[in-house]
Short mmCIF file of C-alpha atoms in Angstrom, two decimals:
data_model
loop_
_atom_site.label_atom_id
_atom_site.label_comp_id
_atom_site.label_asym_id
_atom_site.label_seq_id
_atom_site.Cartn_x
_atom_site.Cartn_y
_atom_site.Cartn_z
CA MET N 28 -22.69 -11.19 1.01
CA ASN N 29 -21.31 -10.41 4.42
CA ASP N 30 -22.35 -9.65 7.93
CA TYR N 31 -22.05 -5.93 7.39
CA ALA N 32 -25.18 -6.05 5.21
CA LYS N 33 -27.25 -4.34 7.87
CA LEU N 34 -24.97 -1.30 7.44
CA LYS N 35 -26.10 -0.81 3.85
CA ASP N 36 -27.19 2.79 3.24
CA ARG N 37 -27.29 3.45 6.99
CA ILE N 38 -24.24 5.69 7.38
CA ALA N 39 -23.40 8.81 5.39
CA ILE N 40 -20.40 10.95 4.69
CA VAL N 41 -21.75 14.43 5.27
CA GLY N 42 -18.69 16.66 5.28
CA VAL N 43 -15.31 16.60 3.58
CA GLY N 44 -12.36 18.95 3.76
CA ASN N 45 -8.72 19.15 2.81
CA THR N 46 -5.78 21.51 3.02
CA ALA N 47 -3.63 22.66 0.15
CA TYR N 48 -1.11 19.98 -0.84
CA GLY N 49 2.63 20.58 -1.09
CA ASN N 50 5.67 21.30 1.04
CA PHE N 51 4.88 23.11 4.29
CA PRO N 52 7.93 23.02 6.57
CA ASP N 53 6.48 25.78 8.81
CA ASN N 54 3.33 23.79 9.58
CA ASP N 55 2.88 20.49 11.44
CA ASP N 56 0.51 17.51 11.62
CA TYR N 57 -1.84 19.29 14.03
CA GLY N 58 -1.96 22.52 12.05
CA LEU N 59 -2.78 20.67 8.86
CA GLY N 60 -5.31 18.42 10.60
CA ALA N 61 -7.07 21.41 12.18
CA GLU N 62 -7.41 23.16 8.84
CA ALA N 63 -8.88 20.08 7.18
CA PHE N 64 -11.30 19.66 10.12
CA ARG N 65 -12.43 23.29 9.92
CA ASN N 66 -13.01 22.91 6.16
CA ALA N 67 -15.04 19.72 6.65
CA ILE N 68 -17.15 21.33 9.40
CA GLU N 69 -17.80 24.31 7.11
CA ASP N 70 -18.67 21.89 4.29
CA CYS N 71 -21.48 20.19 6.27
CA GLY N 72 -22.61 23.04 8.54
CA LEU N 73 -22.40 20.93 11.71
CA GLU N 74 -21.89 22.67 15.07
CA LYS N 75 -18.37 21.45 15.80
CA ASN N 76 -19.07 20.66 19.45
CA LYS N 77 -21.55 18.00 18.32
CA VAL N 78 -18.61 15.91 17.11
CA ASP N 79 -18.40 13.13 19.70
CA GLY N 80 -16.29 10.64 17.77
CA LEU N 81 -12.67 11.17 16.75
CA LEU N 82 -10.55 8.94 14.53
CA VAL N 83 -7.05 10.11 13.71
CA CYS N 84 -4.53 8.61 11.33
CA ARG N 85 -0.83 9.54 11.09
CA ILE N 86 -1.35 12.19 13.79
CA PRO N 87 1.16 11.84 16.65
CA TYR N 88 -1.22 12.19 19.61
CA TYR N 89 -5.00 11.92 19.38
CA ALA N 90 -5.54 13.78 22.68
CA ARG N 91 -3.55 16.79 21.53
CA MET N 92 -5.62 16.85 18.32
CA GLY N 93 -8.76 16.79 20.48
CA GLU N 94 -7.43 19.58 22.69
CA ILE N 95 -6.60 21.76 19.69
CA LEU N 96 -10.09 21.29 18.22
CA GLY N 97 -11.85 21.72 21.59
CA LEU N 98 -13.50 18.30 21.36
CA SER N 99 -14.56 15.96 24.18
CA PRO N 100 -15.51 12.81 22.28
CA ARG N 101 -16.87 9.57 23.75
CA TRP N 102 -15.23 7.48 21.00
CA THR N 103 -11.60 7.75 19.88
CA VAL N 104 -9.56 5.56 17.53
CA PRO N 105 -5.94 6.29 16.58
CA LEU N 106 -4.60 4.54 13.47
CA PRO N 107 -0.96 4.11 12.42
CA PRO N 108 0.57 5.97 9.46
CA HIS N 109 0.08 3.16 6.95
CA GLY N 110 -1.47 3.67 3.55
CA ARG N 111 -4.07 0.99 3.96
CA MET N 112 -5.88 2.68 6.88
CA SER N 113 -8.37 5.02 5.17
CA ALA N 114 -11.22 2.64 4.39
CA MET N 115 -10.39 0.64 7.51
CA GLY N 116 -11.06 3.82 9.49
CA ILE N 117 -14.22 4.72 7.60
CA ILE N 118 -15.61 1.21 8.14
CA GLU N 119 -14.76 1.33 11.87
CA ALA N 120 -16.48 4.70 12.16
CA ALA N 121 -19.56 3.40 10.32
CA ALA N 122 -19.83 0.47 12.73
CA ALA N 123 -19.38 2.76 15.73
CA LEU N 124 -22.07 5.18 14.48
CA GLU N 125 -24.51 2.32 13.81
CA ALA N 126 -23.86 0.92 17.28
CA GLY N 127 -24.44 4.32 18.86
CA LEU N 128 -20.91 4.65 20.22
CA CYS N 129 -20.95 8.18 18.77
CA ASP N 130 -23.36 10.39 16.82
CA TYR N 131 -20.97 12.40 14.64
CA ALA N 132 -17.50 11.11 13.83
CA ALA N 133 -14.64 13.25 12.54
CA LEU N 134 -11.87 11.30 10.80
CA ILE N 135 -8.67 13.31 10.44
CA TYR N 136 -5.58 12.35 8.49
CA ALA N 137 -2.44 14.48 8.26
CA ASN N 138 0.89 13.85 6.55
CA ILE N 139 3.99 15.99 6.93
CA GLY N 140 6.28 13.42 5.28
CA ARG N 141 7.56 15.83 2.63
CA SER N 142 8.90 18.34 5.13
CA ARG N 143 10.22 15.51 7.31
CA ARG N 144 12.08 14.00 4.32
CA VAL N 145 10.57 10.53 4.74
CA ASN N 146 12.27 7.95 2.47
CA TYR N 147 10.12 4.81 2.93
CA GLY N 148 13.17 2.57 3.03
CA GLY N 149 16.66 2.01 4.40
CA GLU N 150 17.52 2.90 7.96
CA GLU N 151 14.13 4.41 8.74
CA SER N 152 12.40 1.04 8.30
CA PRO N 153 14.80 -1.75 9.34
CA GLY N 154 13.85 -5.20 8.10
CA VAL N 155 14.97 -8.78 7.89
CA TRP N 156 16.12 -8.41 4.24
CA ASP N 157 18.39 -5.38 4.78
CA PRO N 158 21.65 -7.36 4.47
CA PHE N 159 20.67 -8.11 0.85
CA GLY N 160 19.86 -4.47 0.11
CA PHE N 161 16.13 -5.11 -0.19
CA THR N 162 13.92 -2.37 1.25
CA SER N 163 10.94 -0.10 0.47
CA PRO N 164 7.32 -0.75 -0.53
CA GLY N 165 8.19 0.30 -4.08
CA ALA N 166 10.60 -2.62 -4.39
CA ALA N 167 7.87 -5.03 -3.29
CA HIS N 168 5.61 -3.70 -6.05
CA ALA N 169 8.50 -3.98 -8.52
CA LEU N 170 8.75 -7.68 -7.60
CA MET N 171 5.05 -8.17 -8.27
CA PHE N 172 5.02 -6.23 -11.54
CA GLN N 173 8.01 -8.26 -12.71
CA GLN N 174 5.97 -11.43 -12.15
CA HIS N 175 2.97 -9.91 -13.93
CA ARG N 176 5.16 -9.05 -16.91
CA ALA N 177 6.57 -12.55 -17.10
CA MET N 178 3.27 -14.31 -16.62
CA TYR N 179 0.94 -12.18 -18.74
CA GLY N 180 3.20 -10.18 -21.03
CA THR N 181 2.14 -6.87 -19.45
CA THR N 182 4.38 -4.07 -20.74
CA THR N 183 5.76 -0.96 -19.08
CA ARG N 184 4.00 1.09 -21.80
CA GLN N 185 0.71 -0.38 -20.56
CA LEU N 186 1.72 0.41 -16.99
CA ALA N 187 2.44 3.97 -18.15
CA GLU N 188 -1.24 4.38 -19.05
CA VAL N 189 -2.03 4.48 -15.33
CA SER N 190 0.40 7.30 -14.57
CA VAL N 191 -0.53 9.23 -17.72
CA ALA N 192 -4.28 9.08 -17.01
CA PHE N 193 -3.89 10.21 -13.40
CA ARG N 194 -1.58 13.06 -14.39
CA HIS N 195 -4.21 14.14 -16.91
CA HIS N 196 -6.72 14.33 -14.05
CA ALA N 197 -4.29 16.23 -11.83
CA CYS N 198 -4.05 18.85 -14.55
CA LEU N 199 -7.84 19.29 -14.22
CA ASN N 200 -7.71 19.51 -10.39
CA PRO N 201 -6.82 22.91 -8.93
CA ASP N 202 -5.66 21.28 -5.65
CA ALA N 203 -3.23 18.80 -7.25
CA VAL N 204 0.52 18.96 -6.73
CA MET N 205 1.59 17.85 -10.23
CA LYS N 206 0.42 20.04 -13.12
CA GLN N 207 2.68 19.08 -16.06
CA PRO N 208 1.04 16.66 -18.50
CA ILE N 209 3.09 13.52 -19.19
CA SER N 210 3.14 11.03 -22.05
CA ILE N 211 3.82 7.31 -22.23
CA ASP N 212 7.27 8.17 -23.62
CA ASP N 213 7.94 10.41 -20.61
CA HIS N 214 7.14 7.46 -18.36
CA GLU N 215 9.49 5.21 -20.31
CA ALA N 216 12.29 7.78 -20.11
CA ALA N 217 11.94 8.51 -16.39
CA ARG N 218 14.81 7.40 -14.19
CA PRO N 219 14.56 3.86 -12.85
CA ILE N 220 14.17 3.57 -9.07
CA VAL N 221 13.74 -0.15 -8.48
CA GLU N 222 13.55 -1.72 -11.93
CA PRO N 223 11.16 -2.50 -13.56
CA LEU N 224 9.56 0.56 -11.88
CA ARG N 225 10.50 4.14 -12.70
CA LEU N 226 9.99 7.46 -11.00
CA LEU N 227 6.54 8.00 -12.55
CA ASP N 228 5.31 4.68 -11.12
CA TYR N 229 5.89 6.00 -7.59
CA CYS N 230 3.42 8.08 -5.59
CA LEU N 231 4.23 11.58 -4.45
CA ILE N 232 5.45 12.38 -0.97
CA ASN N 233 3.84 15.67 0.04
CA ASP N 234 2.34 17.41 3.05
CA GLY N 235 -1.37 17.93 3.59
CA ALA N 236 -4.44 16.78 5.52
CA VAL N 237 -7.92 15.47 4.90
CA CYS N 238 -11.02 15.31 7.10
CA VAL N 239 -14.24 13.33 6.68
CA ILE N 240 -17.35 13.84 8.84
CA MET N 241 -19.74 10.90 9.14
CA THR N 242 -23.11 10.34 10.79
CA THR N 243 -26.25 8.25 10.51
CA LYS N 244 -28.73 8.58 7.65
CA GLU N 245 -31.31 10.23 9.93
CA ARG N 246 -28.94 12.86 11.31
CA ALA N 247 -27.52 13.50 7.86
CA ARG N 248 -30.82 15.01 6.72
CA ASP N 249 -30.32 18.08 8.94
CA LEU N 250 -26.98 19.01 7.42
CA LYS N 251 -26.04 21.28 4.55
CA LYS N 252 -25.26 18.98 1.66
CA ARG N 253 -26.66 15.86 0.04
CA PRO N 254 -25.43 12.90 2.11
CA ILE N 255 -23.30 10.29 0.36
CA MET N 256 -24.23 6.83 1.58
CA ILE N 257 -21.99 3.88 2.33
CA SER N 258 -23.76 1.16 0.33
CA GLY N 259 -21.17 -1.59 0.28
CA ILE N 260 -18.14 -2.73 2.26
CA GLY N 261 -15.59 -5.45 1.61
CA ALA N 262 -12.51 -6.51 3.60
CA ARG N 263 -9.80 -9.16 3.60
CA GLU N 264 -6.24 -9.24 4.92
CA ALA N 265 -3.19 -11.05 3.51
CA TYR N 266 -0.67 -11.60 6.28
CA GLU N 267 0.97 -14.85 5.14
CA THR N 268 4.00 -13.14 3.58
CA ALA N 269 4.03 -10.04 5.79
CA SER N 270 7.76 -10.35 6.47
CA ILE N 271 8.22 -9.32 2.83
CA ALA N 272 6.30 -6.14 3.52
CA ASN N 273 3.82 -5.04 0.86
CA TYR N 274 4.36 -8.18 -1.23
CA ASP N 275 1.92 -10.90 -2.14
CA PRO N 276 2.92 -13.76 -4.46
CA GLU N 277 -0.47 -13.59 -6.21
CA CYS N 278 -0.63 -9.77 -6.34
CA TRP N 279 -3.52 -9.96 -3.82
CA TYR N 280 -5.76 -11.47 -6.48
CA HIS N 281 -7.56 -13.82 -4.10
CA GLN N 282 -8.08 -11.22 -1.38
CA ALA N 283 -9.33 -8.70 -3.94
CA ARG N 284 -11.76 -11.29 -5.33
CA ASP N 285 -13.12 -11.83 -1.84
CA VAL N 286 -13.39 -8.08 -1.23
CA GLY N 287 -15.24 -7.70 -4.54
CA ARG N 288 -17.68 -10.46 -3.69
CA GLN N 289 -18.46 -8.74 -0.40
CA VAL N 290 -18.67 -5.15 -1.58
CA TYR N 291 -20.71 -5.80 -4.74
CA GLY N 292 -22.94 -8.29 -2.98
CA MET N 293 -23.78 -5.83 -0.22
CA ALA N 294 -24.31 -2.87 -2.55
CA GLY N 295 -26.26 -4.93 -5.10
CA VAL N 296 -24.15 -3.71 -8.01
CA GLY N 297 -21.31 -5.09 -10.12
CA PRO N 298 -18.17 -3.65 -11.70
CA SER N 299 -20.12 -2.55 -14.79
CA ASP N 300 -22.29 -0.29 -12.59
CA ILE N 301 -19.32 1.70 -11.23
CA ASP N 302 -19.34 5.23 -12.66
CA THR N 303 -15.97 6.16 -11.17
CA LEU N 304 -13.31 4.17 -9.35
CA MET N 305 -10.99 5.58 -6.68
CA CYS N 306 -8.15 3.09 -6.59
CA TYR N 307 -5.34 3.19 -4.04
CA ASP N 308 -2.26 3.92 -6.13
CA ASN N 309 0.85 3.89 -3.97
CA PHE N 310 2.56 2.48 -7.07
CA SER N 311 1.06 2.16 -10.53
CA PRO N 312 1.01 -1.69 -10.58
CA THR N 313 -1.45 -1.68 -7.66
CA VAL N 314 -4.04 -0.28 -10.06
CA LEU N 315 -3.59 -3.18 -12.48
CA PHE N 316 -3.87 -5.72 -9.65
CA SER N 317 -7.00 -3.99 -8.33
CA LEU N 318 -8.76 -4.00 -11.72
CA GLU N 319 -8.16 -7.74 -12.08
CA GLY N 320 -9.04 -8.76 -8.54
CA LEU N 321 -12.24 -6.75 -8.42
CA GLY N 322 -13.35 -8.12 -11.79
CA PHE N 323 -13.17 -5.03 -14.03
CA CYS N 324 -11.23 -7.33 -16.35
CA GLU N 325 -10.03 -10.92 -16.36
CA ARG N 326 -6.87 -11.94 -14.55
CA GLY N 327 -3.82 -10.98 -16.57
CA GLU N 328 -5.76 -8.63 -18.86
CA SER N 329 -5.36 -5.34 -17.00
CA GLY N 330 -2.57 -4.19 -19.31
CA GLY N 331 -4.88 -4.31 -22.29
CA PHE N 332 -7.78 -2.90 -20.25
CA VAL N 333 -6.01 0.37 -19.41
CA GLU N 334 -4.74 1.03 -22.96
CA GLY N 335 -6.00 4.01 -24.92
CA GLY N 336 -6.79 6.19 -21.92
CA ALA N 337 -9.47 3.90 -20.45
CA LEU N 338 -8.91 5.34 -16.97
CA LYS N 339 -9.39 8.98 -18.03
CA VAL N 340 -12.60 10.95 -17.47
CA GLY N 341 -14.58 10.12 -20.60
CA GLY N 342 -12.92 6.69 -20.82
CA ARG N 343 -14.55 3.36 -19.98
CA LEU N 344 -13.66 3.57 -16.27
CA PRO N 345 -12.75 7.05 -14.99
CA THR N 346 -10.31 6.30 -12.19
CA ASN N 347 -8.66 8.55 -9.60
CA THR N 348 -10.24 11.65 -11.07
CA ASP N 349 -8.34 13.88 -8.63
CA GLY N 350 -4.98 12.59 -9.89
CA GLY N 351 -4.55 9.99 -7.15
CA HIS N 352 -1.41 9.46 -5.11
CA LEU N 353 0.67 9.49 -8.27
CA SER N 354 -0.20 13.07 -9.23
CA ASN N 355 -2.67 14.75 -6.84
CA SER N 356 -1.52 14.16 -3.29
CA TYR N 357 -0.15 11.41 -1.07
CA MET N 358 -3.07 11.39 1.34
CA GLN N 359 -2.92 7.58 1.65
CA GLY N 360 -6.43 6.83 0.42
CA TRP N 361 -8.20 9.54 2.41
CA ALA N 362 -8.30 12.08 -0.45
CA LEU N 363 -9.60 9.38 -2.81
CA ASN N 364 -12.58 8.79 -0.52
CA VAL N 365 -13.16 12.55 -0.49
CA GLU N 366 -13.00 12.59 -4.29
CA ALA N 367 -15.64 9.82 -4.44
CA VAL N 368 -17.93 12.02 -2.31
CA ARG N 369 -17.30 15.10 -4.45
CA GLN N 370 -17.95 13.17 -7.66
CA LEU N 371 -21.32 11.95 -6.36
CA ARG N 372 -22.18 15.49 -5.25
CA GLY N 373 -21.25 16.82 -8.70
CA GLU N 374 -18.61 19.20 -7.32
CA CYS N 375 -15.67 18.20 -9.52
CA GLY N 376 -15.74 20.88 -12.22
CA ALA N 377 -13.56 20.08 -15.24
CA ARG N 378 -12.93 16.52 -14.02
CA GLN N 379 -16.58 15.73 -13.18
CA VAL N 380 -17.87 12.36 -14.35
CA VAL N 381 -21.23 13.41 -15.77
CA GLY N 382 -24.15 11.75 -13.98
CA ALA N 383 -21.97 9.83 -11.50
CA GLU N 384 -24.27 7.88 -9.17
CA VAL N 385 -22.09 4.99 -7.96
CA ALA N 386 -18.47 5.46 -6.88
CA GLN N 387 -16.12 2.81 -5.55
CA PHE N 388 -13.01 3.14 -3.40
CA CYS N 389 -10.58 0.26 -3.21
CA ALA N 390 -7.22 -0.33 -1.56
CA ILE N 391 -5.72 -3.63 -2.62
CA THR N 392 -2.92 -4.04 -0.08
CA PRO N 393 -2.06 -6.44 2.77
CA CYS N 394 -5.30 -5.09 4.29
CA SER N 395 -7.59 -4.89 1.29
CA ARG N 396 -10.74 -2.80 1.61
CA SER N 397 -13.40 -1.45 -0.68
CA ILE N 398 -16.35 0.86 -0.15
CA ILE N 399 -19.16 1.59 -2.60
CA TYR N 400 -20.74 5.02 -2.24
CA THR N 401 -24.09 6.12 -3.64
CA ARG N 402 -26.13 9.32 -3.56
CA GLY N 403 -28.45 9.56 -0.56
CA MET Y 24 38.15 -4.86 6.22
CA ASP Y 25 38.29 -1.32 4.88
CA THR Y 26 36.83 0.75 7.70
CA SER Y 27 36.56 3.91 5.56
CA LEU Y 28 33.46 2.46 3.85
CA PRO Y 29 30.12 2.69 5.66
CA ALA Y 30 29.13 -0.73 6.98
CA LYS Y 31 26.24 -2.49 5.29
CA PRO Y 32 23.25 -3.40 7.42
CA ARG Y 33 23.70 -6.69 9.25
CA PRO Y 34 21.06 -9.20 10.26
CA HIS Y 35 19.30 -8.68 13.56
CA ILE Y 36 20.47 -11.66 15.58
CA ASN Y 37 18.39 -12.71 18.55
CA ALA Y 38 17.34 -15.90 20.28
CA ILE Y 39 15.10 -16.84 17.36
CA SER Y 40 17.32 -15.95 14.38
CA ARG Y 41 20.68 -17.01 15.86
CA GLY Y 42 20.40 -20.61 14.71
CA PHE Y 43 19.80 -19.59 11.09
CA TRP Y 44 22.93 -17.42 10.95
CA GLU Y 45 25.09 -19.96 12.78
CA ASN Y 46 24.05 -22.53 10.18
CA CYS Y 47 24.95 -20.11 7.37
CA ARG Y 48 28.42 -19.73 8.85
CA ARG Y 49 28.76 -23.49 8.61
CA GLY Y 50 27.50 -23.50 5.00
CA ILE Y 51 24.04 -24.85 5.82
CA LEU Y 52 20.79 -23.24 4.70
CA SER Y 53 17.95 -23.87 7.12
CA VAL Y 54 14.32 -22.98 7.75
CA GLN Y 55 12.47 -23.01 11.02
CA ARG Y 56 10.61 -26.31 11.44
CA CYS Y 57 7.99 -26.97 14.09
CA ASP Y 58 8.98 -29.96 16.23
CA ASP Y 59 5.30 -30.76 16.81
CA CYS Y 60 3.56 -30.39 13.45
CA GLY Y 61 6.45 -30.13 10.99
CA HIS Y 62 5.40 -26.75 9.51
CA GLN Y 63 8.37 -25.01 7.82
CA HIS Y 64 8.71 -21.24 7.55
CA TYR Y 65 11.12 -18.35 7.22
CA PRO Y 66 11.92 -15.94 8.83
CA GLY Y 67 11.82 -17.50 12.27
CA ALA Y 68 8.92 -16.76 14.60
CA PRO Y 69 8.34 -17.18 18.35
CA VAL Y 70 5.60 -19.75 17.77
CA CYS Y 71 4.63 -22.02 14.89
CA PRO Y 72 2.09 -20.17 12.71
CA SER Y 73 0.28 -23.44 12.07
CA CYS Y 74 -0.11 -24.95 15.57
CA LEU Y 75 1.32 -22.23 17.91
CA SER Y 76 3.90 -24.59 19.39
CA SER Y 77 7.02 -23.01 20.92
CA ARG Y 78 9.06 -26.15 20.14
CA GLN Y 79 10.85 -25.27 16.89
CA SER Y 80 14.27 -25.99 15.37
CA TRP Y 81 16.40 -24.74 12.47
CA ALA Y 82 16.23 -27.65 10.05
CA PRO Y 83 18.81 -27.99 7.26
CA ILE Y 84 17.23 -27.89 3.78
CA SER Y 85 18.36 -28.69 0.25
CA GLY Y 86 19.47 -25.16 -0.62
CA ARG Y 87 17.55 -25.46 -3.88
CA GLY Y 88 14.75 -23.28 -5.13
CA THR Y 89 13.07 -21.47 -8.00
CA LEU Y 90 13.34 -17.82 -9.07
CA VAL Y 91 9.94 -16.21 -8.33
CA SER Y 92 10.91 -12.65 -9.22
CA TRP Y 93 13.81 -10.21 -9.24
CA VAL Y 94 14.34 -6.45 -9.23
CA ARG Y 95 17.26 -4.12 -9.79
CA PHE Y 96 17.87 -1.28 -7.32
CA HIS Y 97 19.03 1.93 -8.99
CA ARG Y 98 18.53 3.95 -5.82
CA ALA Y 99 20.81 3.47 -2.82
CA TYR Y 100 18.57 3.54 0.26
CA TRP Y 101 21.70 3.08 2.37
CA ASP Y 102 24.98 4.94 1.78
CA SER Y 103 26.69 1.58 2.15
CA PHE Y 104 25.00 0.34 -1.05
CA ARG Y 105 25.90 3.44 -3.09
CA ALA Y 106 28.88 1.73 -4.73
CA ASP Y 107 26.73 -1.29 -5.62
CA VAL Y 108 23.92 0.36 -7.62
CA PRO Y 109 22.50 -0.88 -9.82
CA TYR Y 110 22.28 -4.21 -8.00
CA ALA Y 111 19.82 -7.08 -8.26
CA VAL Y 112 17.73 -8.74 -5.57
CA CYS Y 113 16.12 -12.11 -6.22
CA LEU Y 114 13.05 -13.68 -4.65
CA VAL Y 115 13.48 -17.42 -4.26
CA LYS Y 116 10.86 -20.03 -3.48
CA LEU Y 117 12.78 -22.74 -1.67
CA ASP Y 118 11.95 -26.32 -2.64
CA GLU Y 119 10.78 -26.76 0.97
CA GLY Y 120 8.18 -23.99 0.54
CA PRO Y 121 9.25 -20.73 2.23
CA LEU Y 122 10.17 -17.58 0.29
CA MET Y 123 13.57 -15.94 0.74
CA LEU Y 124 14.96 -12.66 -0.62
CA SER Y 125 18.64 -12.66 -1.53
CA ASN Y 126 21.12 -11.67 -4.24
CA PHE Y 127 22.58 -13.53 -7.15
CA ALA Y 128 26.03 -14.89 -6.32
CA GLY Y 129 28.73 -13.10 -8.32
CA ASP Y 130 27.45 -11.09 -11.29
CA ALA Y 131 23.68 -11.17 -11.71
CA PRO Y 132 22.38 -12.49 -15.04
CA ALA Y 133 21.46 -9.58 -17.35
CA GLU Y 134 17.84 -10.75 -17.67
CA PRO Y 135 17.21 -13.47 -15.11
CA THR Y 136 14.48 -15.89 -16.18
CA ILE Y 137 11.60 -16.25 -13.79
CA GLY Y 138 11.20 -19.93 -13.03
CA ALA Y 139 14.95 -20.58 -13.29
CA LEU Y 140 16.23 -23.27 -10.93
CA LEU Y 141 18.59 -21.91 -8.29
CA GLU Y 142 20.93 -23.20 -5.63
CA VAL Y 143 22.44 -21.55 -2.59
CA VAL Y 144 26.03 -20.31 -2.46
CA PHE Y 145 27.50 -18.94 0.76
CA GLU Y 146 29.39 -15.65 0.70
CA LYS Y 147 31.50 -14.90 3.75
CA VAL Y 148 31.30 -11.24 4.77
CA ASP Y 149 33.59 -11.55 7.81
CA SER Y 150 34.30 -14.02 10.59
CA ASP Y 151 30.85 -13.41 12.15
CA LEU Y 152 28.64 -13.22 9.10
CA THR Y 153 28.06 -15.38 6.03
CA LEU Y 154 25.21 -14.52 3.66
CA PRO Y 155 23.28 -17.08 1.61
CA LYS Y 156 23.22 -16.05 -2.08
CA PHE Y 157 21.83 -17.91 -5.09
CA ARG Y 158 23.10 -18.94 -8.51
CA VAL Y 159 21.38 -20.51 -11.48
CA ARG Y 160 21.63 -24.27 -11.36
CA ASP Y 161 23.00 -26.11 -14.37
#
């Protein structure tokens, strides 16, 4: 249990919106963010001038975003363009709403990395290990998967199950970038990037934006759609090896365990109660580490757990039903939170998890977070 | 030095890191050790992460460690590494505790064994820079 317990079922996500996902060199961060905001406002039916809280992530200048949207908030938080920020932002907004720092918070994320040709390594992110040719978050995950292979016998064919399941979901999602089904053999034949990882273990880099509108349980009743409640929160950082960015010698197992204890304790549910999991998937191994740390399987057994399409809709744990970062869109966790909301509303069409009542988001990273959502 | 090739990235040398690279030039591997509490860490930091003391030194260490993990880069993130791909990077846990990323000295083993015992070897890049690399210990 944690000190956030008084936040249980107090704060709701009431509106969600996104842009199309792809390559939009004629647009920019603000244009994408504005479109996602307009869609989220339309989704919940809120008068936009009632928005008095603004959280932006990966948007160059919060004040320009506010100017464009005609907002005069009394609460603003800008977050850096790191993948681990989505649930951090949602939790901050929940605390601010509960404290009365704002009444309606709009959280806007935009990414124009595709058009800007972002590489996530080399000269654009100088580091202490550059003289040895070590760079990129993907390489850090390759280091961890290599350890997992050696320690537990996890195979790349098991790892492929993650990418194959999420691509299957992307094929069911009209918004998703990737629409070609893939097989385990396709994964094995893909070109290596940083071995043991291959192209299909890496997330997409694409343009797009996402917006989430949040308010208190009481205010949520006056809006258009069924509110989706924040029922559990868990958080723990791992900074001890931060100079090897995105690497943890234990694959964040201990932090994830702590996050699980918090989030399940607060929500009063356990892993077996989760109808659908939205799991931060910058690289496919993250999903294996998350399943182990949160207790969906024992440590070292995630490879066996995901075999046979376990993560597909209809499988034992439908995960990243929108296709995730690997195959839907690189919205750095934000779109996965939106997908959790849409699943609990029953809006997911061909990829709907029938009767979904409890959805969990997790990001097992140097700043691990998890949120459990339920129907209000 | 062939100046027609793009230069590889070099370490960022400042007041904190200078001692480490000067030691490498002399064939000594070192980690930052707190003069007050003895905590050892790498890379160097402005204060000791254990006790926050500013009194720290670069302490020579054994140069021995264990292979924690390794990867092989097939993508060249820098043009200067294009001729090297595929190349291996190893993650070493030094006997003294800290982790260090490096390369295998000479040709990397085809399938390095995690847990293998390693020792440092110094590879001179030019008169200003020597890089610590690692080889499997007999």
